[in-house]
Structures are given as structure tokens and as C-alpha cells.
Short mmCIF file of C-alpha atoms and ligand atoms in Angstrom, two decimals:
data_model
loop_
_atom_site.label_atom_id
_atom_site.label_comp_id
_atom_site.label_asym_id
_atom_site.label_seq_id
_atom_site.Cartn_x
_atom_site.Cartn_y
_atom_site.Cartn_z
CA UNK A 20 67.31 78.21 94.09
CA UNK A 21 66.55 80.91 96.98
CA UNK A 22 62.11 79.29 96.84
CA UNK A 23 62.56 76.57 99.50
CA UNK A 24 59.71 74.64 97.15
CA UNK A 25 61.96 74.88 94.24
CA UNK A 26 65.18 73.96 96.31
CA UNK A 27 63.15 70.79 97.75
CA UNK A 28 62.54 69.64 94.38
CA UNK A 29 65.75 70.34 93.17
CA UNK A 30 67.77 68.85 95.72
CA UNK A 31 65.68 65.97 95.91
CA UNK A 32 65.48 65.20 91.85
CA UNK A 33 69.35 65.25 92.33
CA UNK A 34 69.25 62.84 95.18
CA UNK A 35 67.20 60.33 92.73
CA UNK A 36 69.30 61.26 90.07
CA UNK A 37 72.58 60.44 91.60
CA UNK A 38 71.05 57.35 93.61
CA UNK A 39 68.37 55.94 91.83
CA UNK A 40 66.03 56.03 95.15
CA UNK A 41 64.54 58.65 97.03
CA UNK A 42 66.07 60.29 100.23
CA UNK A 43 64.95 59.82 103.81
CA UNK A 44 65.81 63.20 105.24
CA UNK A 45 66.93 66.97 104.26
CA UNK A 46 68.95 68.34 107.10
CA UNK A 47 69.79 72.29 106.75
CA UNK A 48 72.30 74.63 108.37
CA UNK A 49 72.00 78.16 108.10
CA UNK A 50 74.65 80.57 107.53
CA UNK A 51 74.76 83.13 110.31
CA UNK A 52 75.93 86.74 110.47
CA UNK A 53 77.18 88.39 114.14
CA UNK A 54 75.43 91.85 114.83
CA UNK A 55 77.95 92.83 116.85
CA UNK A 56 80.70 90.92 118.89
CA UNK A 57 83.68 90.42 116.84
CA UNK A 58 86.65 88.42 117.99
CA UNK A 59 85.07 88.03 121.58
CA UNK A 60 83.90 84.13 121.80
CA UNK A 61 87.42 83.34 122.00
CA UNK A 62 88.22 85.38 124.91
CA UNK A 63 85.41 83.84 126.60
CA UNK A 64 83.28 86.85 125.82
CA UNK A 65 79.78 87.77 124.28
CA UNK A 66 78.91 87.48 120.97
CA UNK A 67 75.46 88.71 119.46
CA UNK A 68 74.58 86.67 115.80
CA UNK A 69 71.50 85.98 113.89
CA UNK A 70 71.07 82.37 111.39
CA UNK A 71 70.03 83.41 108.09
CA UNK A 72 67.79 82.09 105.47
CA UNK A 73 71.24 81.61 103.49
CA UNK A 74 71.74 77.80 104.23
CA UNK A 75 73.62 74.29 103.42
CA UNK A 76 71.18 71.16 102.97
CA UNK A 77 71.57 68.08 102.87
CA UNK A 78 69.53 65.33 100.89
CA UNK A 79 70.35 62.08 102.23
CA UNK A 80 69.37 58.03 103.17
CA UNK A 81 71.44 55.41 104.68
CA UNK A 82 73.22 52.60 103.13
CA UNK A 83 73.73 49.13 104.23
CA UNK A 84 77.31 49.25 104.61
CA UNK A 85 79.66 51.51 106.51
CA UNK A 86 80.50 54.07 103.54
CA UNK A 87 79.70 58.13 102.84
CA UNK A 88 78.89 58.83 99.61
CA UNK A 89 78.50 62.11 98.92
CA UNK A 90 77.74 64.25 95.71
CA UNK A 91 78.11 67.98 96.30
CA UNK A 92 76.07 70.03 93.76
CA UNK A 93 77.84 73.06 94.37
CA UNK A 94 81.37 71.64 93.31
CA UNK A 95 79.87 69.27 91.32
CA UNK A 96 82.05 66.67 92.90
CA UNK A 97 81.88 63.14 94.20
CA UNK A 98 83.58 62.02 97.05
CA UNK A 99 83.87 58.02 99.03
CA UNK A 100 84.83 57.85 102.44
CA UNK A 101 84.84 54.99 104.99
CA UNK A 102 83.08 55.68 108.06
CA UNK A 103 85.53 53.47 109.77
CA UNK A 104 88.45 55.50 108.56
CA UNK A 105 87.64 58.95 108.22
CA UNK A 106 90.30 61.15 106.99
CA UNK A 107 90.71 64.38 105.51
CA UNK A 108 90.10 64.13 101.33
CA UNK A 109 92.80 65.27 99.02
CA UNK A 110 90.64 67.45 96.72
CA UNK A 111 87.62 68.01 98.55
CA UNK A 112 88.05 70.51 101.13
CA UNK A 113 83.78 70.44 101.73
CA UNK A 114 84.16 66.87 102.48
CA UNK A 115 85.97 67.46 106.21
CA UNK A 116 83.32 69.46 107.18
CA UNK A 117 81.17 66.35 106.92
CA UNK A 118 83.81 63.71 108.03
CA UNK A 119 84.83 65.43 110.53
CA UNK A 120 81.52 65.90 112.32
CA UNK A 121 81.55 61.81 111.45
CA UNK A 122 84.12 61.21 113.09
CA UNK A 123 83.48 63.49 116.47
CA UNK A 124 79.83 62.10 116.80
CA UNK A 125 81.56 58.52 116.55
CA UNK A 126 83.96 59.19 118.80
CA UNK A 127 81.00 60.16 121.62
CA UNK A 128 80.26 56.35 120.89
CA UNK A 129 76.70 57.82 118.35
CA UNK A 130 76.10 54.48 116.27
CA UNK A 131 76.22 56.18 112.37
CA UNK A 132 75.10 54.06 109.51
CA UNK A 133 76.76 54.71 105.75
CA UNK A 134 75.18 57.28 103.97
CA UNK A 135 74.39 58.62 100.28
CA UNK A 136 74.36 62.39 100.46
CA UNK A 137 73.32 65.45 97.99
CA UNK A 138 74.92 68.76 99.66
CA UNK A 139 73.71 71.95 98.21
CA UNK A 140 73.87 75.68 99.52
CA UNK A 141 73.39 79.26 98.97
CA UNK A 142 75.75 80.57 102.02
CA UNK A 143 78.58 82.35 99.59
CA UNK A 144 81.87 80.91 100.50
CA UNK A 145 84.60 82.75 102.17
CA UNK A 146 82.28 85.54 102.22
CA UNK A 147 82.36 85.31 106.43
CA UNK A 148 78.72 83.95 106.80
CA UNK A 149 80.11 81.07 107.95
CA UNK A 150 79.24 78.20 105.23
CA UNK A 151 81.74 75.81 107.02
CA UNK A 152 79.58 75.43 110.71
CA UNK A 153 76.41 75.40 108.01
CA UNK A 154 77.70 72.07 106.14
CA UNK A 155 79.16 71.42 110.33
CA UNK A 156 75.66 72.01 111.12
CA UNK A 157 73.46 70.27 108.02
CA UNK A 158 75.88 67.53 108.74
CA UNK A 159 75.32 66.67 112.25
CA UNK A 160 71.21 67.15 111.99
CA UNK A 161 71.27 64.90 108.58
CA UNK A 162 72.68 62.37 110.93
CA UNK A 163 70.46 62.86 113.70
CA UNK A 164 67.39 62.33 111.43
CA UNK A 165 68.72 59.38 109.66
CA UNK A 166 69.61 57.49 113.30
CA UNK A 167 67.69 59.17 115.79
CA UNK A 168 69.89 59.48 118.32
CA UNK A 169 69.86 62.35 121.44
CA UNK A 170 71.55 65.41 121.92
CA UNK A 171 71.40 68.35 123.53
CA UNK A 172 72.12 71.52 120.97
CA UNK A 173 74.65 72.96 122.74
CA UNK A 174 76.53 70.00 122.88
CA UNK A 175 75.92 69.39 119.16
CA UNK A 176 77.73 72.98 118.51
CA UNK A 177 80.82 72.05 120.62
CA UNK A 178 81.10 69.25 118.67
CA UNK A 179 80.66 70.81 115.21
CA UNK A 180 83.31 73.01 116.40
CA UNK A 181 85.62 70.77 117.55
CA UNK A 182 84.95 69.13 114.21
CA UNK A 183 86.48 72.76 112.67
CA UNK A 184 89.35 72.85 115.11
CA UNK A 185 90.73 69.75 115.31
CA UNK A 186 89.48 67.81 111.82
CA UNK A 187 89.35 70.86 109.26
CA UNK A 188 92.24 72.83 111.25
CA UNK A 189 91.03 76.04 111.53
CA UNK A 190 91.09 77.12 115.36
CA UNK A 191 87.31 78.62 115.50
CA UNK A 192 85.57 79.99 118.53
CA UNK A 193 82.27 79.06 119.38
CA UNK A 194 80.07 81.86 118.23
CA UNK A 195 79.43 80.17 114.09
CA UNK A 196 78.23 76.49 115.08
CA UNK A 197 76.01 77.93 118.46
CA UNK A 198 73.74 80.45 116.19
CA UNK A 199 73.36 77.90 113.19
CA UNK A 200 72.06 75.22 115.70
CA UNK A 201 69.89 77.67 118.29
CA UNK A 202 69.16 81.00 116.08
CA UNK A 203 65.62 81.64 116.25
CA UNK A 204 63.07 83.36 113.52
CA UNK A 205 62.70 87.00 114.47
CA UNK A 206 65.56 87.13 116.63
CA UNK A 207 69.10 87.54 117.72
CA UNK A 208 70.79 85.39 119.95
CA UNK A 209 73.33 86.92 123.18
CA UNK A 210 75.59 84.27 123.58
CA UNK A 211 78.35 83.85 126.48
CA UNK A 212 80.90 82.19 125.47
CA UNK A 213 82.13 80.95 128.75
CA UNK A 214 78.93 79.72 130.60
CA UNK A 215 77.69 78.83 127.43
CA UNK A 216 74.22 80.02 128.54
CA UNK A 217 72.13 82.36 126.03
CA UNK A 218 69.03 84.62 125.21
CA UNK A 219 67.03 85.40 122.46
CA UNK A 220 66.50 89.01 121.66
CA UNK A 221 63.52 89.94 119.65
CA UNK A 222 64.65 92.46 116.95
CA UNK A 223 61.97 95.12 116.46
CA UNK A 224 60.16 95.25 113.13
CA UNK A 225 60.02 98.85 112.89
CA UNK A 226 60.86 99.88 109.76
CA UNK A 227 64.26 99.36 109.66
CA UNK A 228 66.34 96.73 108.47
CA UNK A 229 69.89 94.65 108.76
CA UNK A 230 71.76 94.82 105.42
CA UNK A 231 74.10 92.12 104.43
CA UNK A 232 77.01 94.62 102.33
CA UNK A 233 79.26 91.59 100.99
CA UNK A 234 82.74 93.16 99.76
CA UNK A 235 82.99 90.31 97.39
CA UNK A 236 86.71 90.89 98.12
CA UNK A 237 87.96 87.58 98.89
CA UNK A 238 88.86 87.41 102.39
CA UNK A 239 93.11 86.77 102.51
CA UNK A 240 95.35 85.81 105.19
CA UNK A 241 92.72 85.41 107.16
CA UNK A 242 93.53 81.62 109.21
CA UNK A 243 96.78 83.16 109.80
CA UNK A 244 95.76 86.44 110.92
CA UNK A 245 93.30 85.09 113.44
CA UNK A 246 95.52 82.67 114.85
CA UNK A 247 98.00 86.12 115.39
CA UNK A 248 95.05 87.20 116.97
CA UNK A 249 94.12 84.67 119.42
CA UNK A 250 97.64 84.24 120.70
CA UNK A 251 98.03 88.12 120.79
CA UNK A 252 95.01 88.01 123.34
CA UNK A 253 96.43 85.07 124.97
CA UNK A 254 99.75 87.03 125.15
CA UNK A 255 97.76 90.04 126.87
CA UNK A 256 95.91 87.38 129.51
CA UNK A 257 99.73 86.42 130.50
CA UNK A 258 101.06 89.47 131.21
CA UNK A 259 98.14 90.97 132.94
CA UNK A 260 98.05 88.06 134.74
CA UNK A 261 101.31 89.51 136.95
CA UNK A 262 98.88 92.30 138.10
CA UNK A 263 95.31 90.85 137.91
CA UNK A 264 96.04 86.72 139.04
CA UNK A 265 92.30 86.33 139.10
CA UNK A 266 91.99 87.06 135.62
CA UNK A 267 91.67 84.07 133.12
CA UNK A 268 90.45 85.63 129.80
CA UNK A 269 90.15 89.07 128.51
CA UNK A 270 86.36 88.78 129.42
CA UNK A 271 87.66 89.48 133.24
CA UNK A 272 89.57 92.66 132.10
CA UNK A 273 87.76 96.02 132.52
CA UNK A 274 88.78 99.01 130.88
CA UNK A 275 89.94 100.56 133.92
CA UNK A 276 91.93 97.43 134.17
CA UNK A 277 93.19 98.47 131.25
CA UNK A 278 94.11 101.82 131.82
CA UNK A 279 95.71 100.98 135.05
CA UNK A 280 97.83 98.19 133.53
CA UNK A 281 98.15 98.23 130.32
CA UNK A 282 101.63 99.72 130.38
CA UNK A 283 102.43 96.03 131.06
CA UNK A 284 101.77 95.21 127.56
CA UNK A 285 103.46 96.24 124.59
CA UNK A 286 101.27 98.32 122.33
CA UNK A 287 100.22 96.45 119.71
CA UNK A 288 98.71 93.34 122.25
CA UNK A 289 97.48 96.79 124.59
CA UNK A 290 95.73 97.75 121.18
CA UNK A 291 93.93 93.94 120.39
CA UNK A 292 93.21 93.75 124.18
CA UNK A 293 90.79 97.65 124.53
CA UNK A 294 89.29 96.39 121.10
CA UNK A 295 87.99 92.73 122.90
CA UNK A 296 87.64 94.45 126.20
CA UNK A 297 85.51 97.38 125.05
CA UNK A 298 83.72 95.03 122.27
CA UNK A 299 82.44 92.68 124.99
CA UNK A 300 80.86 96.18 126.62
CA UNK A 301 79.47 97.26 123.24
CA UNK A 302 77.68 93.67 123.14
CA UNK A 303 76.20 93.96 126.03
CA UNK A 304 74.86 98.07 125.35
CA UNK A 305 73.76 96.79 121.96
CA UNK A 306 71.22 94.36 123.68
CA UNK A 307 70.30 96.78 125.73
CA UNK A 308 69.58 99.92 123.04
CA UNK A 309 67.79 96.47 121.05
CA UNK A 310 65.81 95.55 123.70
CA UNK A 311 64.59 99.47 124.81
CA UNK A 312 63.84 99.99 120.91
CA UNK A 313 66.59 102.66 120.57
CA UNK A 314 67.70 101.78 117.62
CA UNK A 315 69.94 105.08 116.77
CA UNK A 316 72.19 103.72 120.16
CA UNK A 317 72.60 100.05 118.13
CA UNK A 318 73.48 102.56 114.80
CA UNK A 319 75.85 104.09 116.72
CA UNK A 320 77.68 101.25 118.58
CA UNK A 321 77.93 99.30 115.19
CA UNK A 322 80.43 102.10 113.89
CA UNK A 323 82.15 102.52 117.06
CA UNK A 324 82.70 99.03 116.96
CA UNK A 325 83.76 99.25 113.35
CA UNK A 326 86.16 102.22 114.14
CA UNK A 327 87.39 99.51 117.19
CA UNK A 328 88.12 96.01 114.26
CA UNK A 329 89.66 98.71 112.03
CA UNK A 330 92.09 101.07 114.47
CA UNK A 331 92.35 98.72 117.58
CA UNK A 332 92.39 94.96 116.09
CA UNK A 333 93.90 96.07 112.45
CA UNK A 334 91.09 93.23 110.86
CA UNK A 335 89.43 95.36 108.31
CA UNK A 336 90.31 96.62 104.75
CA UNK A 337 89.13 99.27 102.77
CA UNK A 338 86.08 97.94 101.01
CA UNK A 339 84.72 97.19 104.50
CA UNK A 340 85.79 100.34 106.08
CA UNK A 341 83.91 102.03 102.86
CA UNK A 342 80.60 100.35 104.10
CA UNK A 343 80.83 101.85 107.99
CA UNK A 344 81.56 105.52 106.37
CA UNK A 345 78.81 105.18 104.11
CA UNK A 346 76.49 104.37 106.77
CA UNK A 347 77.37 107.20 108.82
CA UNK A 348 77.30 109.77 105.65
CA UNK A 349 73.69 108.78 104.09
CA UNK A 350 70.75 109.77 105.80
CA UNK A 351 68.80 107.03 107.17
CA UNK A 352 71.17 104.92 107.43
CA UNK A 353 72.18 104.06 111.19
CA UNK A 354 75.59 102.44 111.24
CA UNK A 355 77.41 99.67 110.19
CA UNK A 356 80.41 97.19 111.39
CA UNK A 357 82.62 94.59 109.66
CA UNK A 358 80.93 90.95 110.33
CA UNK A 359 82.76 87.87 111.02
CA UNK A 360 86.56 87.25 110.71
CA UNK A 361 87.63 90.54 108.02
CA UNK A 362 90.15 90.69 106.09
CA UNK A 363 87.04 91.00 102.95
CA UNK A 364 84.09 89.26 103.36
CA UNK A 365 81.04 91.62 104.60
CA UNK A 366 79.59 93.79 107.31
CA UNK A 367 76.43 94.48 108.30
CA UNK A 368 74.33 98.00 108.38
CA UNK A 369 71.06 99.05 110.25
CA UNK A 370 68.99 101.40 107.96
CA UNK A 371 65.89 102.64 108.02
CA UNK A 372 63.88 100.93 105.05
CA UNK A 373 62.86 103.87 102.65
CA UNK A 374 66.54 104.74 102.90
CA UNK A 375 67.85 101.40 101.61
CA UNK A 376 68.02 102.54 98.15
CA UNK A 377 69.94 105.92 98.84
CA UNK A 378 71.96 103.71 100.55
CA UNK A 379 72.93 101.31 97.79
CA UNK A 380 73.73 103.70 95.51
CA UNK A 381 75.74 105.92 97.31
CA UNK A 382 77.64 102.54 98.90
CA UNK A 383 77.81 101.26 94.26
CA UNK A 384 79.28 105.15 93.91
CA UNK A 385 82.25 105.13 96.25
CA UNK A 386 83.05 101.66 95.19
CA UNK A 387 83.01 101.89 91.26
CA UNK A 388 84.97 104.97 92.11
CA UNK A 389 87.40 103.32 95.09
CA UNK A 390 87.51 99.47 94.42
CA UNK A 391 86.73 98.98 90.73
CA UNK A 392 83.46 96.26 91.28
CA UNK A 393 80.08 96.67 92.87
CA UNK A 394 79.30 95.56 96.37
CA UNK A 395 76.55 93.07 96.69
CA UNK A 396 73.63 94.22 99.12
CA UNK A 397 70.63 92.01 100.76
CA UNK A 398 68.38 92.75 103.59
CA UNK A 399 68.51 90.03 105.91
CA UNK A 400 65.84 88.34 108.33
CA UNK A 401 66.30 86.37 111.40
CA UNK A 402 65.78 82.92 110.92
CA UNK A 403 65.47 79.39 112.43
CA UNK A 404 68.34 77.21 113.15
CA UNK A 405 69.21 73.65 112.01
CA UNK A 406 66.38 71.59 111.37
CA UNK A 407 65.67 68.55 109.88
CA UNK A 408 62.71 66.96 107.66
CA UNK A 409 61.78 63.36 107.02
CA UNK A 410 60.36 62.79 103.70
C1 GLA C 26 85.20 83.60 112.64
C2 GLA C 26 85.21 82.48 113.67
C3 GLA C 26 84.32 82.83 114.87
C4 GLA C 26 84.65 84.22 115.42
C5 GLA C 26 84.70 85.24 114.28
C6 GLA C 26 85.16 86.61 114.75
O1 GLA C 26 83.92 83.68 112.06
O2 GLA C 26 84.75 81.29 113.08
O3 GLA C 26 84.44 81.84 115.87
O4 GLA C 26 85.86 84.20 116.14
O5 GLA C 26 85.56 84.82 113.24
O6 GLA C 26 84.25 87.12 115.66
#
């Protein structure tokens, strides 16, 4: 179901199958995958995503009483839950993305009514295109269109990630839930983490073209990892602290800050600070190479900031690692960078369009040779955040 006609139908003949009445509204999320800013939005740093046509929707109509009853087509499970006592569900790990954004827009006093729901996507999962802040995402719009109430989109984002941290449990930055509510069509989306302010960044359509390279290695150890992470960072913020007292978050460390004080730090936390400290830099020259059209610079900071996840911040594995080399070995191809959290999962390469297919084979050889399966490969385009239709 990739048509959106087909999907329309589809999801909607499900809704009337399930309910035995026709849906109101279909709420989507997209999936999203970062160009280049890894592990920066929680350091209060930049981040640089685009929303994909990958997405989560939702099929849904409210109910006279106060219940969710969702179906998810996916899973092909059925789940009840109470709006007025929202809890996590013991076998339906899809179903906290949606209470919890329940119970966060309650809690900001938004009058919800029940609701009978039909949740399909296409955003792989655990493939780091981020189908949790797309159900966060589908979630919170469904609602919207069913009740009508106001938001601002920024606001929506904080709360679909404070829906991840504190319902679901996983302790998320900002970057996912902001791009699947404000990505535009055509464009990628600077984002500072800290102010919370943004810009869109047209991405040339000049004849090259942002590959998706999923690993389809499942991503492991990765909430565990990434917590390490974050408290690593916070550990380097501490201790630099003794020197630099202004400093609040590795955003406000330079890397001559670095160099003059990192012997304050013990080498591993040194290492994860010069990879978030020189990745918010590469951020920021990546917009810049975008927005002069020099699209050999944005190659070339992609696998520096590969070469940064895999030596500096120890995130990557091999069948990531495989992608960046490729992209520097095959002619036309421009570079390439491990997306989202690692750990599996994919990355993202800039090649030039007649190259795509030299490319992909080259990228099928090393793996049948070095992993044992074949990588799967898509070109993606920018596209438009959540939205919702009324039927
Ligand atoms: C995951 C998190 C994001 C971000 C990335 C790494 O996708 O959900 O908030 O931290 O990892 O950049």
C-alpha cells in the first residue's frame, strides 16, 4: 500500500470493516530521516531531518463513551483502553504510543472524546526512521481533527515527546516528533534544539538524490546504549563545568574548548564530547554547502560525520560503516552517514542519480560478500508533515 489512493481505500474499508460505520478523519505521521546531526538535540544542539513519504495513519471517529478502541492492521491486534485510566498495555507495545499522547493532551486539560481507531503504516520498525513519533504524531493530529481543539506545532512535538519519555520510557530528544509535525515538501528542516526555533532549507533538485540504505540489521542495545550516551555527555557538561561555569550543554563547548580542557575528562567522555561538539559544526556547514548548491561539501561532511558516530561516539556497526565506504569508493556517489540512533538501522547517501545503480550493486556486492543478506535501498523525497483529512 505505498498509492495514497489505494491506502485511503484500504484503510478506510478496514475502518468499516472493523466498525460497521465510516470514519470521520485520517490523521498521518510521517517517518523522518536526519541528514546530518546525530546525537546533538540532546545536548541542546542542531539537528538537520527531512519527514518522509514513509508514514503511520490513522482511520478514526469518536464514540459516545470515554473508551479507545483501536485495531492495528499492522499487528493485526485489538486493543481497549479507558480514556480515564490510561496505562501502558501488556502486549501491545504500539498502543503507548497512542495512550500516551492521550494521556499528555489530557493532562494540558484538551477535552478528548472515546475513539474507534484503524492504525496502519509503512515506516519499517526499528529500522531508525522513527515509526514511534509517527504513531506519536498520527496520534495527536487524529485527535485534533476529531475535537478541534488549538495548538501550536511546536508545542504538539514537546508533547509527543514527552509522551516517548515519560509514557513509553524511552528518554528521546526532540529532533523525531519536531520534523514529523513541521517537515515540509521539498525541504529539510535546521532545527535548534534549545531555542526551539527552525528553518526550512530547500534541497536542490539537481540531479542528485538522498538514498535511504536500510541495514535491515536489527538495531540492538540500542535504549541502553543511548541512555550511556546521554549521561556520558552529561558527565562531560560536569566536569567542564570546573573550567567553563558558563557552559550548560555541550552546544556551548567549542573545539578549542575542547582542546584546551579536555584533559579534564577521561577519554572515552573526551571522545563522545569532539563527536557532539564537532557534529553541531558539521550541521551548521552542511546548511551552508546545501544552501550555496555545493553539494560535493554536504558529500563530504556526511562521511566525516560518519567517520565521527563510528570512531568518536562508538554508535555504528559494520553494515552501516559498509554503506559510508561504499559511498566514498563508487563514483558518483557523494557520501554517506549512519541516520538516527545506530546500532543497525540505516544511513543515508547523497548520489548523483545516473550513479544510483552502480551504487546499489557495488553496496549488494560487499554485503552478500561481508554480511550474508542484501541491503534494502530507496531514494527518498522531502515531504509534508502531519496532516489531517476529514472525510
Ligand atoms: C533517536 C532519538 C532522537 C535522536 C537520535 C540520534 O532517533 O529518538 O531524539 O537523539 O536518536 O540523533
Amino acid at each position: 500500500m505505498t498509492d495514497p489512493q489505494e491506502e485511503r481505500v484500504d484503510i478506510v474499508q478496514a475502518f468499516v470493516d472493523e466498525f460497521g460505520r465510516d470514519p470521520h478523519v485520517i490523521g498521518r505521521g510521517p517517518g523522518r530521516i536526519d541528514l546530518i546531526g546525530g546525537h546533538t538535540d540532546y545536548n541542546d544542539g542542531f539537528v538537520f531531518p527531512i519527514a518522509l513519504e514513509r508514514h503511520v495513519a490513522m482511520a478514526a471517529a469518536p464514540r459516545d463513551d470515554r473508551t479507545l478502541r483501536v485495531y492495528s492492521l499492522n499487528f493485526d491486534g485489538r486493543t481497549e483502553m479507558p480514556l480515564d485510566a490510561l496505562e501502558k498495555a501488556p502486549d501491545a507495545l504500539w498502543m503507548d504510543y497512542i495512550s500516551g499522547v492521550a494521556h499528555f493532551l489530557q493532562q494540558r486539560d484538551v477535552e478528548l472524546c472515546g475513539m474507534d481507531a484503524v492504525v496502519w503504516g509503512n515506516v519499517p520498525v526499528a529500522a531508525g526512521l522513527s515509526s514511534s513519533a509517527a504513531i506519536e504524531v498520527a496520534t495527536a493530529i487524529t485527535f485534533q481533527g476529531l475535537t478541534g481543539f488549538e495548538m501550536d506545532p511546536v508545542d504538539m512535538a514537546l508533547l509527543c515527546q514527552r509522551a516517548e519519555n515519560e509514557f513509553v520510557g524511552m528518554n528521546c530528544g526532540i529532533m523525531d516528533q519536531f520534523i514529523a509535525i513541521l517537515g515540509r515538501k521539498g525541504h529539510a528542516l535546521l532545527i535548534d534544539c534549545r531555542s526551539l526555533e527552525y528553518e526550512l532549507v530547500p534541497i536542490p533538485a539537481d540531479g542528485h538524490k538522498f538514498v535511504i540504505c536500510d541495514t535491515r540489521v536489527p538495531r540492538e542495545l540500542v535504549d541502553s546504549e543511548y541512555n550511556t550516551r546521554r549521561a556520558q555527555c552529561e558527565e562531560a557538561v560536569r566536569l567542564l563545568q570546573q573550567r567553563l561555569p558558563e557552559i550548560k550543554a555541550l552546544r556551548d563547548v567549542t573545539v578549542a574548548d575542547l582542546e584546551a580542557h579536555g584533559s579534564l575528562l577521561p577519554e572515552q567522555v573526551r571522545k563522545r564530547a569532539r563527536h557532539v561538539v564537532t557534529e553541531n559544526q558539521r550541521v551548521l556547514d552542511t546548511v551552508g554547502a546545501l544552501k550555496r548548491g555545493d553539494l560535493a561539501g554536504v558529500g563530504h561532511l556526511l562521511t566525516e560525520s560518519h567517520a565521527s558516530h563510528k570512531c568518536d561516539y562508538e554508535v555504528t556497526v559494520p553494515a552501516l560503516d559498509i554503506i559510508s565506504e561504499t559511498a566514498v569508493d563508487v563514483d558518483g556517489a557523494l557520501g554517506a552517514r549512519m541516520a538516527g540512533a545506530g546500532f543497525g538501522g540505516c544511513a543515508i547517501a547523497l548520489v548523483r542519480e545516473e550513479a544510483i545503480p552502480a551504487f546499489r550493486e557495488e553496496l549488494i556486492r560487499r554485503y552478500r560478500r561481508d554480511i550474508g543478506h542484501d541491503p534494502e535501498l530507496y531514494v527518498c523525497e522531502a515531504e509534508d508533515g502531519a496532516r489531517v483529512e476529514r472525510l
